[in-house]
XYZ file of C-alpha atoms in Angstrom:
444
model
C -67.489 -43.749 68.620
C -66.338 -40.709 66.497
C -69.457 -38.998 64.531
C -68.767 -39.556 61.096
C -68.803 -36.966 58.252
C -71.356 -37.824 55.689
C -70.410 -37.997 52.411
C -68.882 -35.539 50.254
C -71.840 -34.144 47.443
C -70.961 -35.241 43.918
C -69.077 -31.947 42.614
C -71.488 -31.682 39.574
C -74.602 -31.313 41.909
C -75.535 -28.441 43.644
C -77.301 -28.253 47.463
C -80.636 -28.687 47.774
C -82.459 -26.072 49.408
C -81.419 -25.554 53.685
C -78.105 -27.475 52.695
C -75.286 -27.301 54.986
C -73.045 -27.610 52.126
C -72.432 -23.788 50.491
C -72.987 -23.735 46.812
C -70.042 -25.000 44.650
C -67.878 -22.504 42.447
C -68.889 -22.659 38.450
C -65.279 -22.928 37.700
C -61.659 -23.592 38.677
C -60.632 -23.775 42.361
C -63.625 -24.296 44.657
C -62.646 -23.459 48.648
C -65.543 -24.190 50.913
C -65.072 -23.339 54.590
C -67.964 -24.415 57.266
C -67.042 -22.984 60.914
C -67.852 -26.004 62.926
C -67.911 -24.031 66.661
C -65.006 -24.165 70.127
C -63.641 -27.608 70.128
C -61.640 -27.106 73.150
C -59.109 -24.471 73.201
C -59.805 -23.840 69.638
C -62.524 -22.846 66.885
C -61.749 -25.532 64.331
C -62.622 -25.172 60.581
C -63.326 -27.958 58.189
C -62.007 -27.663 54.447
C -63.293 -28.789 51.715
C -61.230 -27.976 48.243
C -62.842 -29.232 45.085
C -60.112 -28.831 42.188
C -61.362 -28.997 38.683
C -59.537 -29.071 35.153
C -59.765 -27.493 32.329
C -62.713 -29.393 31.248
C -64.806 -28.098 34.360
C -64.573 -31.703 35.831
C -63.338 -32.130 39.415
C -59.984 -33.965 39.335
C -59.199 -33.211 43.105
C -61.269 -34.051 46.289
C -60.429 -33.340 49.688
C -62.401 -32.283 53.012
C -60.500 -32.363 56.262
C -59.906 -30.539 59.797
C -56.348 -30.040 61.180
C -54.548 -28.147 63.857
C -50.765 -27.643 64.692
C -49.092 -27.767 67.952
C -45.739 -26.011 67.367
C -43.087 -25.532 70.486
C -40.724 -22.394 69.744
C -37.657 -20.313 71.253
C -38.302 -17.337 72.814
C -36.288 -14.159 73.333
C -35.593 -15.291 76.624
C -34.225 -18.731 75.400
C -36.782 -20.817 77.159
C -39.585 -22.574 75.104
C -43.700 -22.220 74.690
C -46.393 -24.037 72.860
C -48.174 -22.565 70.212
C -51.200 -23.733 68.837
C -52.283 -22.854 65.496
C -55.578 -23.625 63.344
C -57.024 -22.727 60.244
C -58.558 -19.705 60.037
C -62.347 -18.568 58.427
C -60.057 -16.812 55.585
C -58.085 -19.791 53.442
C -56.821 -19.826 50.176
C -55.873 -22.357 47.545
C -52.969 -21.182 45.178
C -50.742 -23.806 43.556
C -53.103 -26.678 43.943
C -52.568 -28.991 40.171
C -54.530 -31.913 39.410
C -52.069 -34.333 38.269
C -51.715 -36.434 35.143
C -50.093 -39.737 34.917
C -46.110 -38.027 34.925
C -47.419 -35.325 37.214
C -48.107 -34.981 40.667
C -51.175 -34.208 42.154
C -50.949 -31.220 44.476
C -53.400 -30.023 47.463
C -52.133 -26.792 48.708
C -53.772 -24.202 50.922
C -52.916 -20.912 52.699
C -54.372 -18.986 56.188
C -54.029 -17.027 58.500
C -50.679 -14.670 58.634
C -48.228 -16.577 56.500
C -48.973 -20.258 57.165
C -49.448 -22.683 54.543
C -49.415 -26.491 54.019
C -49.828 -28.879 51.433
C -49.979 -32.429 50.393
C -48.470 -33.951 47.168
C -50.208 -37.688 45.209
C -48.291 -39.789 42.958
C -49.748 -42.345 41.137
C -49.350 -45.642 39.302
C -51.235 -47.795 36.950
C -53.425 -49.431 39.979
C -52.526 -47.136 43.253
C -52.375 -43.538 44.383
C -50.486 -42.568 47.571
C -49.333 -39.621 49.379
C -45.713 -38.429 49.119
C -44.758 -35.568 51.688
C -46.149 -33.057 53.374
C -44.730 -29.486 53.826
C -45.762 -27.213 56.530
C -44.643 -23.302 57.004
C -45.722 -21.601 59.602
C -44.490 -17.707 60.172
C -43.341 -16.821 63.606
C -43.748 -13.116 62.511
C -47.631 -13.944 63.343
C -47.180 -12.244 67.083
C -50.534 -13.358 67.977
C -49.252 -16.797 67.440
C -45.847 -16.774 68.441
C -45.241 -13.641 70.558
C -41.747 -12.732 71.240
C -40.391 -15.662 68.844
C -36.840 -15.542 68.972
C -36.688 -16.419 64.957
C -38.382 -14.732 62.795
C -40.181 -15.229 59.745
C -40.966 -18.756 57.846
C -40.017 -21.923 58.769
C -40.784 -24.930 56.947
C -40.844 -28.442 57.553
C -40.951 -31.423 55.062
C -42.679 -34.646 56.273
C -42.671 -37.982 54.277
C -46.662 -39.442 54.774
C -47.243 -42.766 55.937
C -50.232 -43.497 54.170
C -50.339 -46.785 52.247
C -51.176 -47.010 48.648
C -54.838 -46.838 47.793
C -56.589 -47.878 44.689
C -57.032 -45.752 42.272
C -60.661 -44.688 42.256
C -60.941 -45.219 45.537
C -61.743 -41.967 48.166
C -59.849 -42.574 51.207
C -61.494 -41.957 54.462
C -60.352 -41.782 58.031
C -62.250 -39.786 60.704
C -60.071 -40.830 63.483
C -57.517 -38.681 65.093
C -54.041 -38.873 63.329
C -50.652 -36.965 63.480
C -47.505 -36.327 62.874
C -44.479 -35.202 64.657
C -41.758 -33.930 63.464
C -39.116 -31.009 64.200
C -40.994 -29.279 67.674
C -44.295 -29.953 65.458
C -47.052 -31.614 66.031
C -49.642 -31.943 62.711
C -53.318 -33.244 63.596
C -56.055 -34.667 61.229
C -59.325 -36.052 62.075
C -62.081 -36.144 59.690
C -60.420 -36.718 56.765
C -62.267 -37.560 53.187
C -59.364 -37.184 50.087
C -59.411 -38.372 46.594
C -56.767 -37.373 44.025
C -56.903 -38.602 40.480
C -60.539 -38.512 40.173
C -61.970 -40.395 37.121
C -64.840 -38.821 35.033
C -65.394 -35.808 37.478
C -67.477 -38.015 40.449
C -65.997 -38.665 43.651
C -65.679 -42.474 43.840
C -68.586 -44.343 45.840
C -65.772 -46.957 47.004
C -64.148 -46.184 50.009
C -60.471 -46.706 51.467
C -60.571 -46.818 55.133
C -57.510 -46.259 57.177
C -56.418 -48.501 60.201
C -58.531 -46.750 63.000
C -61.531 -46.595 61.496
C -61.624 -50.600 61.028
C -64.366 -52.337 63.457
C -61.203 -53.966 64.825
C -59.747 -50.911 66.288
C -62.843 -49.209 67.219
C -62.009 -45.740 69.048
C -61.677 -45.375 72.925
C -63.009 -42.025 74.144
C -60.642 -40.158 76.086
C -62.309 -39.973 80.130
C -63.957 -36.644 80.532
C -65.950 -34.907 83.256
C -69.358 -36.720 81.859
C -67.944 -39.875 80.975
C -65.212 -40.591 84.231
C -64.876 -44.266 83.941
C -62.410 -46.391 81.760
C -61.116 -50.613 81.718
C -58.475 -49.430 84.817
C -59.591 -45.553 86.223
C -62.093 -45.169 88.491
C -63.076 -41.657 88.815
C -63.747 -40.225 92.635
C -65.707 -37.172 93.421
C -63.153 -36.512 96.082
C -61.614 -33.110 95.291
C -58.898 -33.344 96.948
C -57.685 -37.052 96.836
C -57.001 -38.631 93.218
C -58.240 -42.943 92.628
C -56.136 -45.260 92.216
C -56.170 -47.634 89.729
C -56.405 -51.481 90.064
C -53.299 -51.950 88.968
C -50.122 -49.763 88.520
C -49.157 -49.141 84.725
C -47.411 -51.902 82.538
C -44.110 -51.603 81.760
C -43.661 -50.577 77.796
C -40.119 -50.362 76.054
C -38.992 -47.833 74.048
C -36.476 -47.180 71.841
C -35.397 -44.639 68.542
C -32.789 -45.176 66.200
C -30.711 -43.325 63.554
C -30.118 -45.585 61.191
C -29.841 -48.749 61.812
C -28.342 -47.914 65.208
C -30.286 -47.715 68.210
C -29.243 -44.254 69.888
C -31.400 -43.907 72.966
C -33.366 -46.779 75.278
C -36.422 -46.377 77.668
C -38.228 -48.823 80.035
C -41.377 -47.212 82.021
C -44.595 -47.729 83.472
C -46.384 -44.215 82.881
C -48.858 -43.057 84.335
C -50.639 -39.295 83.974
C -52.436 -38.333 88.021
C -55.014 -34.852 86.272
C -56.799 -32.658 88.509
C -58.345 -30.322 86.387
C -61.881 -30.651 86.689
C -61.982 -33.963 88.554
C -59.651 -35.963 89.553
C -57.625 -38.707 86.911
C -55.300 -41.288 87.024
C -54.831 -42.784 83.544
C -52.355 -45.313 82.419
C -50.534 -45.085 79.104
C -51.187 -48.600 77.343
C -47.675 -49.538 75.944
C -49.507 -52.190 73.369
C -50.994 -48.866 71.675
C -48.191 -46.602 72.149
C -45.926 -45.353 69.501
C -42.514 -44.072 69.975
C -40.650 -41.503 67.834
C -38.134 -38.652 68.611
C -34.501 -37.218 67.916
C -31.275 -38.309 69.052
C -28.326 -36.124 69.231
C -24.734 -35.203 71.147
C -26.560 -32.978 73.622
C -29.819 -33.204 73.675
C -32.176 -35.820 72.664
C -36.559 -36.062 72.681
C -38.318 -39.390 73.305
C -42.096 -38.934 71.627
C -44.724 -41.076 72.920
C -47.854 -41.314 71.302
C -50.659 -43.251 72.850
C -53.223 -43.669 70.181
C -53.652 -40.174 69.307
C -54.783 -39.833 72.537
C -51.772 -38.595 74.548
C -48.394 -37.244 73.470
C -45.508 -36.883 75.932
C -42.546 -35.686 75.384
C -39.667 -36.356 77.487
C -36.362 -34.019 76.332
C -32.480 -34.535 78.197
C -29.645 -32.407 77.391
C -26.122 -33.082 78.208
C -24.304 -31.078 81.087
C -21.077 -30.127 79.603
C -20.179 -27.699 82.291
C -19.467 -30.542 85.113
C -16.405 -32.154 85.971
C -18.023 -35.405 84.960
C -20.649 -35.154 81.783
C -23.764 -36.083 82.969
C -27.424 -36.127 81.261
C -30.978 -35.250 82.324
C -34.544 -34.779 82.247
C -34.743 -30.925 81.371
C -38.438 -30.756 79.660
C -41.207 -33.143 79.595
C -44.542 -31.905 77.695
C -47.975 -33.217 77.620
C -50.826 -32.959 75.399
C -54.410 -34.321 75.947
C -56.481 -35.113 72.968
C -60.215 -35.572 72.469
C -60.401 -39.411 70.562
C -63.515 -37.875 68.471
C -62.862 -34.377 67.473
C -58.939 -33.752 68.130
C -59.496 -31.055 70.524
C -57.061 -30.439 72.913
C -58.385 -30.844 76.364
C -54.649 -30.173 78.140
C -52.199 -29.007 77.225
C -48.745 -28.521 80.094
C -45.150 -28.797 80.273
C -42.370 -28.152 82.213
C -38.939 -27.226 80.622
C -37.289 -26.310 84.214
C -36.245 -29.917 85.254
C -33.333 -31.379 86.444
C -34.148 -35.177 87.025
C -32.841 -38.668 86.068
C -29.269 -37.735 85.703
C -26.674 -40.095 85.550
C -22.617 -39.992 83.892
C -23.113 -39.659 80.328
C -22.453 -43.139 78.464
C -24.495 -44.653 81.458
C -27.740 -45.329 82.229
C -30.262 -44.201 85.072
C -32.814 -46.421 87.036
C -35.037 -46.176 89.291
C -37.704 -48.852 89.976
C -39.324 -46.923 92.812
C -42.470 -44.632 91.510
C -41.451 -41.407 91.370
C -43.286 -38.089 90.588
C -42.908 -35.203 87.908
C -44.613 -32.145 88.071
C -45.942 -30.766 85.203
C -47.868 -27.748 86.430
C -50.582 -27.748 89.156
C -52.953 -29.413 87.354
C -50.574 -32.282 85.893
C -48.326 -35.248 87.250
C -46.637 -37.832 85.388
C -45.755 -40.850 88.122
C -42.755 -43.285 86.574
C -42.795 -47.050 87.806
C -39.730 -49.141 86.812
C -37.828 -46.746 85.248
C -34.686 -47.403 83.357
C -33.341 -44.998 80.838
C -30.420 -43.953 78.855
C -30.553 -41.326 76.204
C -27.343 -41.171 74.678
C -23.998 -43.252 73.868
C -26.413 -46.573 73.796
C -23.911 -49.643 72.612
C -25.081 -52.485 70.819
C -28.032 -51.869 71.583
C -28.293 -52.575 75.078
C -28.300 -50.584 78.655
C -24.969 -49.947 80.053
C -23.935 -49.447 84.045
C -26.875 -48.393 85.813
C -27.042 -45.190 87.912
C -29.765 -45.643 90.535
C -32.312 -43.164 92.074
C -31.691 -42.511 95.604
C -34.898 -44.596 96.571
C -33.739 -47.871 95.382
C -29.974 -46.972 96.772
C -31.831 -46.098 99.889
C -33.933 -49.264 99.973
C -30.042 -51.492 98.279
C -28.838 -50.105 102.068
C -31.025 -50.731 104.223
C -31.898 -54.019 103.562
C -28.561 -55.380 104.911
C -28.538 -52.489 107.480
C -31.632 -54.613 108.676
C -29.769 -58.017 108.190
C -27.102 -57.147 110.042
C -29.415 -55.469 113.359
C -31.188 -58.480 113.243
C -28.046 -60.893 113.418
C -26.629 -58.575 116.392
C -30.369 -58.701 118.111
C -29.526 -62.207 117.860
C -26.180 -62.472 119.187
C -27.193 -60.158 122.138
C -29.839 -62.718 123.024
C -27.303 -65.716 123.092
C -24.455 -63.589 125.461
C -27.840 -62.543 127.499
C -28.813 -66.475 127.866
C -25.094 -67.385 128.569
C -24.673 -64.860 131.178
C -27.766 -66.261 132.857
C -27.066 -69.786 132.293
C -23.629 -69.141 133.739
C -25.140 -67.208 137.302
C -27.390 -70.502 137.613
C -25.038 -73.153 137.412
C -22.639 -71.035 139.834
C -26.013 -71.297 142.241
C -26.514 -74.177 142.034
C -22.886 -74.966 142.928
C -22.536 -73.113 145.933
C -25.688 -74.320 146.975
C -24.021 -78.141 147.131
């Protein structure tokens, strides 16, 4: 189960005495900032930004913790993975409390030219979330070294949080994200209230969809907890368990519009030997797709619970004689359940697999292996895929892997040695039959 935050302090009260909680500012803007420790390959700060009005009474809540996974061009025109969180230093400029014709605004600052915020709209019974905007500066070399562009880039996300009632504090300590354009936005821990009435945070709280008793978190298998409903974990250092069963069979699919522009069937399955050895199976029942389509390239985004992202990328080879697609970059990301750390983090962006005649699709029910790095495999089972020119949305001609063509060949190859085994055995038994009765014949 994730550890819960407790609640946020009343504004107008101050910490008692050996308080975790720093003492409030007496006016204006207060920015509280508690360094929480290493949460895997990251020191991960909680925020908590108290706005007030002119009255002195707070009119904007919010304590959270987020990181960003961003992937970037380089000078050398292949790809990394940055990972950027919040910094001890943080700052709070433009944040507005909001009126009834007004947006609320929660803004913040850090580090070398990163910022993000979070704009509330209200009506006469709700409050929700409208977009969030992200820059990050790829002039921050410790970041991004040898970015390819330089300076700010900023991205514009619509939130998919559902109205909540006004007076309400929504809560939601569960891992969440969102994914758009090469980034990836993580939030765990997360206590907000905009519109606040009378200066008190409300007492009445909005829960989102993970933290129900219905959906109650899975922990992500680690080195002290090695067993889940399907893995086994081995001691064996060399040789990885298997599972009971192989992985089920989830389909996939992204649209633009209302037309579907790329199809996926797969049984996934991640083989990790970092550590100890894991084989874990990505649940299709809890896995959400997203992505981009396009002419030449095109990203499926699978997100299993907030557990594990993987990102499958195929570009278009316009250089053959015949078009033809591929896998060129598939990326994984491991996620702690309770705290959002990242406990792996690999890709590969040198691949040349799956490809097929653009406008048809590739298959290959046979498992078959991708290496990641040497510490990550991703093994396919029923595989059937088709990135780009999808009609009505169905799979057209099939291109299959060598293994199935393989197995399509020899299984009449086999027919047919058996059916000359068998005529060889009649001409044998004639010839024999025919040497007795001319035997027996001379014989009389």
């Amino acid at each position: 189960m994730s550890t819960l935050l407790p609640r946020p302090p009343a504004p107008r009260k101050s910490p008692s005495a050996g308080s975790m909680a720093p003492p409030r500012c007496p006016a204006g803007l207060a920015l509280l900032l508690l360094l929480l420790g290493a949460c895997g390959f990251f020191q991960s700060y909680a925020v908590e930004v108290d706005v007030k009005d002119a009255s002195n009474f707070t009119c904007l809540y919010a304590q959270w913790m987020m990181k960003f996974l961003i992937k970037y061009e380089t000078n050398s025109s292949d790809y990394k993975n940055a990972s950027l969180d919040l910094t001890s230093t943080v700052t709070h400029n433009g944040s507005i409390c909001g009126s009834d014709t007004q947006a609320a605004l929660l803004a913040v600052q850090f580090g070398d030219g990163h910022s993000w915020s979070i704009n509330f709209t209200k009506n006469n019974e709700t409050y929700r979330a409208e977009f969030i905007t992200f820059t990050y500066n790829t002039n921050d070399t410790a970041v991004f070294p040898d970015a390819r562009r330089q300076g700010p880039v900023t991205i514009v996300v619509k939130d998919a949080m559902h109205p909540i009632q006004l007076n309400n504090v929504f809560v939601c300590h569960h891992t969440t994200s969102l994914e758009a354009e090469n980034v990836t936005q993580i939030f765990w821990n997360v206590t907000m209230q905009p519109f606040v009435q009378n200066g008190t945070i409300s007492k009445k709280e909005s829960r989102c969809y993970a933290d129900t008793p219905t959906a109650a978190p899975t922990v992500l298998p680690t080195v002290a907890n090695v067993t889940t409903a399907s893995t086994t974990i081995s001691p064996a250092p060399t040789t990885a368990p298997k599972p009971a069963e192989n992985p089920v069979t989830g389909n996939y699919s992204l649209k633009t519009g209302n037309k579907t522009c790329l199809l996926a069937t797969v049984g996934l399955q991640l083989n990790i030997s970092q550590d100890k050895p894991l084989l874990l199976n990505i649940d299709p029942k809890t896995t959400h797709a997203d992505g981009t389509c396009g002419n030449a390239s095109a990203t499926l985004k699978l997100n299993d619970g907030n557990r594990t992202l993987i990102d499958f990328t195929f570009i278009v080879n316009a250089s053959a004689s015949v078009q033809k697609f591929y896998l060129r970059e598939v990326n994984v990301t491991l996620l702690n359940y309770q705290n959002g750390s990242v406990i792996l983090s690999a890709d590969n962006n040198n691949l040349s697999k799956w490809d097929a005649s653009l406008g048809n699709s590739y298959m290959c029910r046979k498992e078959q292996t991708l290496e990641i790095n040497e510490n990550l495999q991703v093994h396919t089972f029923n595989l059937w895929v088709q990135p780009f020119l999808v009609k009505e949305n169905k799979f057209s001609i099939a291109e299959e892997c060598f293994a199935d063509s393989d197995l399509n060949f020899l299984i009449p190859v086999a027919v047919g040695m058996a059916l000359g085994f068998l005529i060889i055995l009649v001409f044998i038994s004639y010839i024999i039959g025919r040497r007795k009765s001319r035997t027996g014949y001379q014989s009389v």
